Short mmCIF file of C-alpha atoms and ligand atoms in Angstrom, two decimals:
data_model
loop_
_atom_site.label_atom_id
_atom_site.label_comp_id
_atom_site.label_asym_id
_atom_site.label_seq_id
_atom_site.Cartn_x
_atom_site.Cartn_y
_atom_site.Cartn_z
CA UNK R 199 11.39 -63.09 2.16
CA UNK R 200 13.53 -60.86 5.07
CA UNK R 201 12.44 -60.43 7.89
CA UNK R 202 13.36 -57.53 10.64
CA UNK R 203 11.57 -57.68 13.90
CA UNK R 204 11.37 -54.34 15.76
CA UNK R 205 11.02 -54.67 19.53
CA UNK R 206 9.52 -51.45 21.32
CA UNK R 207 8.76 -51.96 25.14
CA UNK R 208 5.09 -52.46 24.64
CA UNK R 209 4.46 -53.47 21.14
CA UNK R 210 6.90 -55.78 18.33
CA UNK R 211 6.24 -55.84 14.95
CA UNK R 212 7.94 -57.60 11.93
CA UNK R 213 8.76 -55.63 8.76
CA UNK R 214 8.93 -58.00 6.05
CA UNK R 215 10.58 -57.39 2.72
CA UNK R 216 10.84 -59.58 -0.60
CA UNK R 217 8.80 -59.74 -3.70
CA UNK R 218 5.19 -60.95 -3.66
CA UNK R 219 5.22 -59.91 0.30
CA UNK R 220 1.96 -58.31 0.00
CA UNK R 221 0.27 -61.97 0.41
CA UNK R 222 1.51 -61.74 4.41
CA UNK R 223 -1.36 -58.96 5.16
CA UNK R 224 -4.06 -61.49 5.27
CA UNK R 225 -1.68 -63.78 7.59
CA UNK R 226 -0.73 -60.21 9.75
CA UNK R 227 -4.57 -59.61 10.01
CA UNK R 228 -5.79 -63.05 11.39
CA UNK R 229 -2.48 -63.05 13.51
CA UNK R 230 -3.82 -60.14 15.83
CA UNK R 231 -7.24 -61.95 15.47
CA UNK R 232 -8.94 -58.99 13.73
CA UNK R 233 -12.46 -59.12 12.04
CA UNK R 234 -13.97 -55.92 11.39
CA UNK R 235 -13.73 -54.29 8.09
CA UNK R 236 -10.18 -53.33 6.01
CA UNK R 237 -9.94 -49.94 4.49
CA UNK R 238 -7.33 -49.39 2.10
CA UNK R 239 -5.94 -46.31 1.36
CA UNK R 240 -3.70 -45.81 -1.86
CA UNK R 241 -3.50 -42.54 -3.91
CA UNK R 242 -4.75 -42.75 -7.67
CA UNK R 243 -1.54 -43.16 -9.05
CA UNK R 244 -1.21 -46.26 -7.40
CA UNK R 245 -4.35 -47.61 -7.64
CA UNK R 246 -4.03 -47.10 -11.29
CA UNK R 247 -0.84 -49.15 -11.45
CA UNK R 248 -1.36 -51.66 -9.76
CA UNK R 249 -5.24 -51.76 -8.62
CA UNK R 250 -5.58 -55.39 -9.20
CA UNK R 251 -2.27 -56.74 -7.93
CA UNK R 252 -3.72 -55.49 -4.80
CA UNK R 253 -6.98 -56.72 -4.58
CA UNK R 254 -5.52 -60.18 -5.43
CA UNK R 255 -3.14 -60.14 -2.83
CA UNK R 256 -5.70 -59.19 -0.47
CA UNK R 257 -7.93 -62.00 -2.22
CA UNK R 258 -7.83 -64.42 0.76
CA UNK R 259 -8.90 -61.84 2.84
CA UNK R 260 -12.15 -62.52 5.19
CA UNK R 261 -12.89 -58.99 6.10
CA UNK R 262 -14.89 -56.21 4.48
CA UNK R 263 -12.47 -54.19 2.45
CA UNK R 264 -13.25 -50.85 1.48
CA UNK R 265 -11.05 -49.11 -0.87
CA UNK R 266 -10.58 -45.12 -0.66
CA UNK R 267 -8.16 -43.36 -2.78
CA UNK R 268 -6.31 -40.12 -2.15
CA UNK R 269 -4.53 -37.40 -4.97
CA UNK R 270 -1.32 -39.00 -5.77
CA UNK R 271 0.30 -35.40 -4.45
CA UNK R 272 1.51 -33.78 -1.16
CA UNK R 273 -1.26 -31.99 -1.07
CA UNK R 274 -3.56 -35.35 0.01
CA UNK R 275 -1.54 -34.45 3.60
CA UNK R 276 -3.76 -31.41 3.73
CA UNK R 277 -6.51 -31.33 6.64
CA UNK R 278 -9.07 -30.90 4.11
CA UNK R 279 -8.21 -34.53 2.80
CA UNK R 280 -7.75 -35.81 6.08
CA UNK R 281 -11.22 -34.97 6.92
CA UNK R 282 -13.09 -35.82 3.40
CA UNK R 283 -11.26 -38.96 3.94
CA UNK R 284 -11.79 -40.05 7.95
CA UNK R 285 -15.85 -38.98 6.99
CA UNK R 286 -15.92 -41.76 4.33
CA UNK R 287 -14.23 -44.53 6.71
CA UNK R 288 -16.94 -43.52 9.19
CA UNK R 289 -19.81 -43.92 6.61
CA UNK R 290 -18.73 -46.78 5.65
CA UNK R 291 -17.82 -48.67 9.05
CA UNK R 292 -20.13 -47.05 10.95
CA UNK R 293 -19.91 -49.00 14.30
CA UNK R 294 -17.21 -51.09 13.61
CA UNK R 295 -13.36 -50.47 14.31
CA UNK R 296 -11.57 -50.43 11.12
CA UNK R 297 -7.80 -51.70 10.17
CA UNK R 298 -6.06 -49.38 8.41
CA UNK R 299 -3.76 -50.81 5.61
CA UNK R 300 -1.53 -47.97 3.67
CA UNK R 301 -0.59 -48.85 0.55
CA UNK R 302 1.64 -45.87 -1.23
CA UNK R 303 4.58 -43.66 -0.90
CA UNK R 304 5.09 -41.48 2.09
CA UNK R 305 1.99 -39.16 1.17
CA UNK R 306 -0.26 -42.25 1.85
CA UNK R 307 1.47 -43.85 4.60
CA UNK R 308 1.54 -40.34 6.45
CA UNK R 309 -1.65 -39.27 6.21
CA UNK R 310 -3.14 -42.76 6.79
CA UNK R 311 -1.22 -43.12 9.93
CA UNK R 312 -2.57 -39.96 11.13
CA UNK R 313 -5.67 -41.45 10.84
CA UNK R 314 -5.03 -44.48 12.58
CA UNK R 315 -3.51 -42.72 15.33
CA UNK R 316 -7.00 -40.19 15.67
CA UNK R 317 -9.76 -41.96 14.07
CA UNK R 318 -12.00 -43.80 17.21
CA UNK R 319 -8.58 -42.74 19.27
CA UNK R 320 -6.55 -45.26 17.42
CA UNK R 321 -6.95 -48.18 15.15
CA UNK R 322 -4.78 -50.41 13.99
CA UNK R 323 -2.80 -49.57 10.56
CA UNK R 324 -0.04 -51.86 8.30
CA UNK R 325 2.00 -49.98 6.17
CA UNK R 326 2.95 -50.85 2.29
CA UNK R 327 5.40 -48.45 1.29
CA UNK R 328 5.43 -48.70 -2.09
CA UNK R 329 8.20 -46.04 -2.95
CA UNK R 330 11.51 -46.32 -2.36
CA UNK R 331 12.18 -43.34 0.08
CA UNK R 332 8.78 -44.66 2.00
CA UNK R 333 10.14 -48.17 2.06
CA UNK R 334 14.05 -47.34 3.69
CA UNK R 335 12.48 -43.94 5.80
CA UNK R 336 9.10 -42.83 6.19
CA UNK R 337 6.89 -46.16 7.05
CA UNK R 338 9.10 -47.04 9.79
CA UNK R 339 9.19 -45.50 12.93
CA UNK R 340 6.05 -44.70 14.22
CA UNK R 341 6.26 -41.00 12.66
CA UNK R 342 2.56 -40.28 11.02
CA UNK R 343 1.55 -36.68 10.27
CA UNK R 344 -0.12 -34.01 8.19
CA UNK R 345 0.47 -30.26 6.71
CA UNK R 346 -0.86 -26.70 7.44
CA UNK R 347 0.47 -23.85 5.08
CA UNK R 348 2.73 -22.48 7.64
CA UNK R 349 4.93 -25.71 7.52
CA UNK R 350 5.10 -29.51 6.27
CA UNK R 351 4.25 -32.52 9.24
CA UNK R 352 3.28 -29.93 11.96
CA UNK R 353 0.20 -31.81 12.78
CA UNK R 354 1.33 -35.10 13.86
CA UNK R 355 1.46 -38.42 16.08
CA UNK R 356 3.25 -41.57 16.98
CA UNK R 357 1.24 -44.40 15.28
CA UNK R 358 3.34 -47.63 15.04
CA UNK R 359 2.16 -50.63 12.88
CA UNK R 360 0.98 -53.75 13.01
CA UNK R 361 3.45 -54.60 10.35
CA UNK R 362 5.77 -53.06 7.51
CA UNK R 363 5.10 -55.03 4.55
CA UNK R 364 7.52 -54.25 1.60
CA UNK R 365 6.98 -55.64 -1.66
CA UNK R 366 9.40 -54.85 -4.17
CA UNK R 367 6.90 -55.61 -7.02
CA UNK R 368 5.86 -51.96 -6.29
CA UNK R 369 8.96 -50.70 -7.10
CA UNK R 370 9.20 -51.92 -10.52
CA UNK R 371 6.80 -49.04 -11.49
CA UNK R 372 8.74 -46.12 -9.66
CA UNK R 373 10.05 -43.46 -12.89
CA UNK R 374 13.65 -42.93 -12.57
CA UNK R 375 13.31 -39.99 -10.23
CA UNK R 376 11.39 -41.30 -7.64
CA UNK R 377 14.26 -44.02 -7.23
CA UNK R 378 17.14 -41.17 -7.42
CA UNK R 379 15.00 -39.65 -4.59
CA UNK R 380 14.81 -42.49 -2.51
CA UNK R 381 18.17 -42.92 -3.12
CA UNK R 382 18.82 -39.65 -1.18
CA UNK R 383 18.13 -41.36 1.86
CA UNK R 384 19.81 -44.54 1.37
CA UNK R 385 23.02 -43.49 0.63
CA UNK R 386 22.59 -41.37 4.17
CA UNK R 387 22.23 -45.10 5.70
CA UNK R 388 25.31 -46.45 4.54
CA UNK R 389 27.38 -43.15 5.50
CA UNK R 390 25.86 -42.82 8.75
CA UNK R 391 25.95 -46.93 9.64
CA UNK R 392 26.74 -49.00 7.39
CA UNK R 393 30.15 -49.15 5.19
CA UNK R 394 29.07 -52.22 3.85
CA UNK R 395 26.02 -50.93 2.55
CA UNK R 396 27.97 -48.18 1.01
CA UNK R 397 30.26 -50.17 -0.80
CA UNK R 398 27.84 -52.59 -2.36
CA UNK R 399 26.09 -48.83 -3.58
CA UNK R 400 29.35 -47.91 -4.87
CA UNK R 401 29.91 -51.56 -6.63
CA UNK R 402 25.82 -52.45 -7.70
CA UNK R 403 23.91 -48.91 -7.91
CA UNK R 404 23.74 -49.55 -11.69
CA UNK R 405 21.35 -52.58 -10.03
CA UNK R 406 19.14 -50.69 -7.79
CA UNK R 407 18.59 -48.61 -11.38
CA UNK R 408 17.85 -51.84 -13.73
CA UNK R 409 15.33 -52.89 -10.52
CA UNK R 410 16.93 -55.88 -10.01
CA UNK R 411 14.16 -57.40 -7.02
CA UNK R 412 17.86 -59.17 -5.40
CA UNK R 413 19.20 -55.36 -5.02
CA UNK R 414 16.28 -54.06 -3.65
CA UNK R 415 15.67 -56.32 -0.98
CA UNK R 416 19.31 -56.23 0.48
CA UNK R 417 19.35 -52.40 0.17
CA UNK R 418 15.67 -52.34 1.97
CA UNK R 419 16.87 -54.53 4.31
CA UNK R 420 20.37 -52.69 5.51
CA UNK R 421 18.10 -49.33 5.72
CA UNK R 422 15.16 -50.82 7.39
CA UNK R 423 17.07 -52.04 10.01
CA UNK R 424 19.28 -49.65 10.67
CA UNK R 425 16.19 -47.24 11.00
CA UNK R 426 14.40 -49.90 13.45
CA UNK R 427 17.42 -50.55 15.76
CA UNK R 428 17.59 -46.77 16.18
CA UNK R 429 13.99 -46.65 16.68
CA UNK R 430 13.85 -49.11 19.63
CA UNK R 431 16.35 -47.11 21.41
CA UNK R 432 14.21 -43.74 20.72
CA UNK R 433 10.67 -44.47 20.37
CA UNK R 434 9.73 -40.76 20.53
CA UNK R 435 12.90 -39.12 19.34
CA UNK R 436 13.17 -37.48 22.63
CA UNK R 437 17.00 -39.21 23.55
CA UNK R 438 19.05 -37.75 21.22
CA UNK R 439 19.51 -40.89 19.34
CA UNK R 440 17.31 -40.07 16.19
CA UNK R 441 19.24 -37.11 15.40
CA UNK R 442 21.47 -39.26 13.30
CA UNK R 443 18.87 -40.03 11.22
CA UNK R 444 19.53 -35.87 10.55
CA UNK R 445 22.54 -36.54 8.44
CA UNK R 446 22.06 -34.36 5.58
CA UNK R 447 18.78 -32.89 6.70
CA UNK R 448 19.30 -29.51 8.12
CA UNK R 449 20.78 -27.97 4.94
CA UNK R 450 18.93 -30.54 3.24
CA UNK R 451 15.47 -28.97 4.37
CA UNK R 452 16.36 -25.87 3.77
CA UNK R 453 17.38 -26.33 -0.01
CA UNK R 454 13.68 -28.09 0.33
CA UNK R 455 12.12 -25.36 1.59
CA UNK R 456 13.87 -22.58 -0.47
CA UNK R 457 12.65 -24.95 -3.66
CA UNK R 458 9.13 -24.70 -2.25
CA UNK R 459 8.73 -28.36 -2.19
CA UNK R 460 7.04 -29.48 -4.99
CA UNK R 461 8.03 -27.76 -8.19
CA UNK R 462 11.87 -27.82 -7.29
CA UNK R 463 14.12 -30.32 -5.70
CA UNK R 464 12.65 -33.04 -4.08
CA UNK R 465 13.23 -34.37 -0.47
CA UNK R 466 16.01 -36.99 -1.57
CA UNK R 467 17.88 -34.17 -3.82
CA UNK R 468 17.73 -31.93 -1.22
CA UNK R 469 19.01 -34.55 1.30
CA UNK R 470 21.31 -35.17 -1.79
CA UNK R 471 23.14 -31.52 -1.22
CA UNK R 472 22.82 -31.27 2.13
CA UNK R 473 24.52 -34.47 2.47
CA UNK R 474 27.68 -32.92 0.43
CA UNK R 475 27.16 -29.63 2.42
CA UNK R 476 27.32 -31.54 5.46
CA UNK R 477 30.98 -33.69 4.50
CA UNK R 478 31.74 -30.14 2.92
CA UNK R 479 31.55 -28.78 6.95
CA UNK R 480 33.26 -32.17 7.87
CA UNK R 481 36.42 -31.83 5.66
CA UNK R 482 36.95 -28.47 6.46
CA UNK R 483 36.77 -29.56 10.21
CA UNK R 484 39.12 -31.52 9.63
CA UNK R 485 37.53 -34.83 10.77
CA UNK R 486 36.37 -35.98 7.53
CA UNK R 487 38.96 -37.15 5.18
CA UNK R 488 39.54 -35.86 1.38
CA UNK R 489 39.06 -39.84 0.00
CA UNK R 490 35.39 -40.09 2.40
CA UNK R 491 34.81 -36.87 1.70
CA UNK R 492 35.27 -37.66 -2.19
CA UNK R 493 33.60 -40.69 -1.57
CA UNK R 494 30.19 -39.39 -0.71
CA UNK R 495 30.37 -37.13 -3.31
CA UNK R 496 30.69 -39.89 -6.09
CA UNK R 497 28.15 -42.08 -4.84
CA UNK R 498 25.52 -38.96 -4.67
CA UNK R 499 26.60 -38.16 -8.12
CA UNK R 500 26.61 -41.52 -9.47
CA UNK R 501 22.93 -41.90 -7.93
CA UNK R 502 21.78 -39.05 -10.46
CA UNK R 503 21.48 -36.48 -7.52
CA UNK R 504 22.41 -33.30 -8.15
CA UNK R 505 25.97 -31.56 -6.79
CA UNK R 506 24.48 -28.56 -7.36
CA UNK R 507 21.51 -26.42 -6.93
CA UNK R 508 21.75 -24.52 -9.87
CA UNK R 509 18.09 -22.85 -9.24
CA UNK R 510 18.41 -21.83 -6.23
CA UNK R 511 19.36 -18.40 -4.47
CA UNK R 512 22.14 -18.50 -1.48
CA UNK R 513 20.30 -16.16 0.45
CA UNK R 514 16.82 -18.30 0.29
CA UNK R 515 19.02 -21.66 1.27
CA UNK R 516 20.14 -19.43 4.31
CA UNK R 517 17.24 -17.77 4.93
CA UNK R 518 15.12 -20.88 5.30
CA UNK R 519 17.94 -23.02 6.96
CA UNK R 520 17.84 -20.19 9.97
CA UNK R 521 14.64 -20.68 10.10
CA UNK R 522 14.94 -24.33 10.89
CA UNK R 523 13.24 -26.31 13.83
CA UNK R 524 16.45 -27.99 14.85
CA UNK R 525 18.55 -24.91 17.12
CA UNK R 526 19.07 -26.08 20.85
CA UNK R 527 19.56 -22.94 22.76
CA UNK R 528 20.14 -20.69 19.98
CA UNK R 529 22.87 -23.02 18.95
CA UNK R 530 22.83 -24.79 15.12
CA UNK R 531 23.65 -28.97 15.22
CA UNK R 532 24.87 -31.13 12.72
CA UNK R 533 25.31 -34.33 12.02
CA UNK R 534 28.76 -34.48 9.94
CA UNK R 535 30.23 -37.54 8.61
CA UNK R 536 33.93 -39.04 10.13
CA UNK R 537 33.93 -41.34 8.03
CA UNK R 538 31.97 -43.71 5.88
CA UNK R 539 29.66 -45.58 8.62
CA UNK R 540 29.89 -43.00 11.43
CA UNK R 541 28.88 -39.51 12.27
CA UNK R 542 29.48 -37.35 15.48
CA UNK R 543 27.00 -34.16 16.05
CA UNK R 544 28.09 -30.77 16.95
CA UNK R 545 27.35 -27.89 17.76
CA UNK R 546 27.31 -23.85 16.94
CA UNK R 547 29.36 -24.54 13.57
CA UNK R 548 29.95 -20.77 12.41
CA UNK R 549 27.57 -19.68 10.15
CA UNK R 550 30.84 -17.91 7.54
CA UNK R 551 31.38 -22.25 6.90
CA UNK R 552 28.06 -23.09 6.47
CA UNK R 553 27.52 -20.12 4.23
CA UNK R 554 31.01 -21.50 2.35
CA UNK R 555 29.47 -24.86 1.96
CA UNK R 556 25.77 -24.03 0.63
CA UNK R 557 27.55 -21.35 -1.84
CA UNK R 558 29.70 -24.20 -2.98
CA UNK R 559 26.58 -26.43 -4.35
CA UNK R 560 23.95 -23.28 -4.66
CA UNK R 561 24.22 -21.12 -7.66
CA UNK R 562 22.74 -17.48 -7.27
CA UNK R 563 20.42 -16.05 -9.42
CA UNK R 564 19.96 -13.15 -9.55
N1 NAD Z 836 6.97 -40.24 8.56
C1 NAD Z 836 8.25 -40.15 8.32
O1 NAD Z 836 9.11 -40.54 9.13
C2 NAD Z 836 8.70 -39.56 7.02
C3 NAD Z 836 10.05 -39.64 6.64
C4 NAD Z 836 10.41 -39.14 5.38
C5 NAD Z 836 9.44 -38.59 4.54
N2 NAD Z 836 8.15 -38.52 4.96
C6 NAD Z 836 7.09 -37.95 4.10
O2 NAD Z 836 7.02 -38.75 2.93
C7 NAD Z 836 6.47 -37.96 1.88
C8 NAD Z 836 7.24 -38.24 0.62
O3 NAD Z 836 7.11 -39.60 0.28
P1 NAD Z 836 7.38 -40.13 -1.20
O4 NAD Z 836 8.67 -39.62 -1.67
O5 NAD Z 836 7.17 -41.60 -1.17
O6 NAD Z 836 6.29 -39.36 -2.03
P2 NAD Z 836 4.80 -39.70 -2.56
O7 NAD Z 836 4.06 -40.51 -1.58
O8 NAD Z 836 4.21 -38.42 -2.99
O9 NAD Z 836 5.10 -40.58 -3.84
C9 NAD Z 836 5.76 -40.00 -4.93
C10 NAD Z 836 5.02 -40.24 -6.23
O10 NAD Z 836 5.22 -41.60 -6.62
C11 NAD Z 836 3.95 -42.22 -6.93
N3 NAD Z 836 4.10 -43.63 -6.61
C12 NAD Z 836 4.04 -44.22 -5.41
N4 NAD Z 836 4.31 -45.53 -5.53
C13 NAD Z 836 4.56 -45.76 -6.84
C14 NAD Z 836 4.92 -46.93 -7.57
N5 NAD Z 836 5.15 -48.08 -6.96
N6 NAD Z 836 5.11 -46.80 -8.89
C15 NAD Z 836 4.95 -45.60 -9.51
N7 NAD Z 836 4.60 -44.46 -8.87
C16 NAD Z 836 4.43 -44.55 -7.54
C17 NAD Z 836 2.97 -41.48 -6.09
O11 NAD Z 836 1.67 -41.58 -6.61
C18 NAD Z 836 3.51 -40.05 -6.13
O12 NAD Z 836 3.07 -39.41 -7.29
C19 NAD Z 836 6.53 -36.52 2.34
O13 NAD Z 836 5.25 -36.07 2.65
C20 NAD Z 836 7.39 -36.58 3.59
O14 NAD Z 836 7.06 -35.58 4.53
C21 NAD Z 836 7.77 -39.00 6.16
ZN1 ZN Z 837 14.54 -37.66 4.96
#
């Protein structure tokens, strides 16, 4: 079993990672000495899978545990499931202060982290991520949230954990995309951090495919804790440290968007192409070489992510990148690539070489 400790000023908490880890929840819930009742929130899909694998890992458990499922979609972030699903934790803990434990991709471990950040003002949560992209990105970092219509996450709150537990049993069961879109963000890890990481991708990915549990804990690992180093030094993403996590993101969520999330490319393909739009802005900069540059490029390809958007239209990918949160002052930022394991941000690139780069990997339809 690995182990990552991340230190925040007023709270630590270990994220542990290995096969079988599930069986450290009972040990993380009598470690902060807590009695009341355990609700579990998975969506169906996951409950369906692997419905008894949890309950015995959660066998020597002393509390009350009440199991609630969610839809196994994006649409369980709704406020309409965040309510149906805070009323039934109230019914059935009435007085008592419940532990939240999130077991599930990034649907579940958002929304449930909303809920431990709001329900009673706060109650304690553990997160098992039990998809790829939710183990290396979304259950770490404190970032919990829910959707309105008018935009994805705009309802939100800090809510860290009492723990990260990561068991790659889960990920035996992931279909092929789900790993290609979790992949998304861990090849972003090794170019923006770690060339190490990115050359044991470029050597074992045919690994991280066959789910070999050896592969997935060292690439969990290198992405966890790059992730929780940069979280300790920006808590709240309000230092201008996070924004590396960003790497591939701004044209990435716009591809997203102009896909209309579900039916089109998901978050890790879009990250996928805005990853090669963003060495695409590097190269031409000049401060990305050709080899990185071709580098990236394999890796995303060999990952099964797509180079190019073939069902998309330029002017939606522009359309919905301008409308993006990110602009400081009017000004665009990206985080481009100098080379495998390090990125620099800048500023007010011209919009004629973004436009280059996103026609490059978008093909209009007309
Ligand atoms: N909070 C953050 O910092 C952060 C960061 C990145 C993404 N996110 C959020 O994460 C969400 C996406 O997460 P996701 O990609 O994990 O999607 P998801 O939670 O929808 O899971 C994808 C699909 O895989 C299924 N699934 C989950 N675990 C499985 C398993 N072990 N075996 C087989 N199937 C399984 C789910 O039921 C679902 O159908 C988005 O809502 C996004 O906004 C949050
Ligand atoms: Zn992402």
């Amino acid at each position: 079993m690995r182990k990552i400790k991340v230190d925040l000023k007023r709270l630590k908490y270990d994220i542990i990672i290995g096969k079988g880890a599930i069986s450290r929840i009972s040990g993380v819930i009598s470690g902060i000495g807590f009695k009341g009742p355990v609700v579990v929130i998975s969506d169906r899909n996951v409950r369906a899978l692997f419905g008894k694998y949890i309950s015995k890992g959660l066998l020597s458990l002393p509390n009350r545990v009440i199991n609630i499922d969610v839809p196994a979609s994006e649409r369980a972030k709704s406020i309409d499931v965040f309510q149906a699903t805070i009323r039934r934790i109230a019914k059935a803990t009435r007085k008592h202060k419940p532990l939240i434990v999130a077991i599930g991709g990034g649907v579940v471990g958002d929304l449930s982290g909303f809920i431990a950040a709001t329900f009673r003002r706060g109650v304690p949560v553990i997160q098992v991520p039990t998809t790829l992209l939710a183990g290396v990105d979304s259950s770490i970092g404190g970032k919990t949230g829910i959707d309105i219509p008018e935009a994805k996450n705009l309802i939100g709150a800090f809510k860290q954990p009492e723990a990260v537990i990561v068991d790659t049993e889960f990920l035996k069961a992931l279909p092929e995309r789900q790993l290609v879109n979790g992949m998304g963000e861990v090849i972003k890890y090794g170019v923006i951090k770690n060339p190490g990481l990115f050359r044991y991708l470029e050597h074992n990915i045919a690994k991280i495919f066959r789910k070999d549990d050896a592969a997935f804990a060292r690439v969990l690992y290198d992405c966890a804790l790059i992730k929780a180093r940069i979280v300790e030094k920006d808590e709240f993403d309000a230092k201008d440290i996070r924004i590396i996590l960003n790497f591939g993101h701004t044209l990435g969520h716009a591809v997203e968007a102009a896909s209309g999330y579900s039916d089109g490319y998901n978050h890790g393909e879009s990250v996928g192409l805005g990853m090669l739009m963003a060495s695409g802005i590097a190269l031409r900069l000049g401060i990305l070489t050709q080899r990185d540059h071709d580098r990236i490029k394999d890796l995303v390809k060999r990952a099964g992510l797509p180079l190019l958007a073939g069902r998309l239209a330029v002017q939606k990918v522009m359309g919905a990148y301008s409308h993006d949160k990110k602009f400081v002052k009017g000004l665009n930022r990206f985080v481009l690539p100098v080379r495998i394991g390090g990125v620099v941000v800048r500023e007010g690139i011209s919009e004629n070489l973004i436009k280059a780069v996103v026609r490059e990997h978008v093909r209009e339809q007309n």
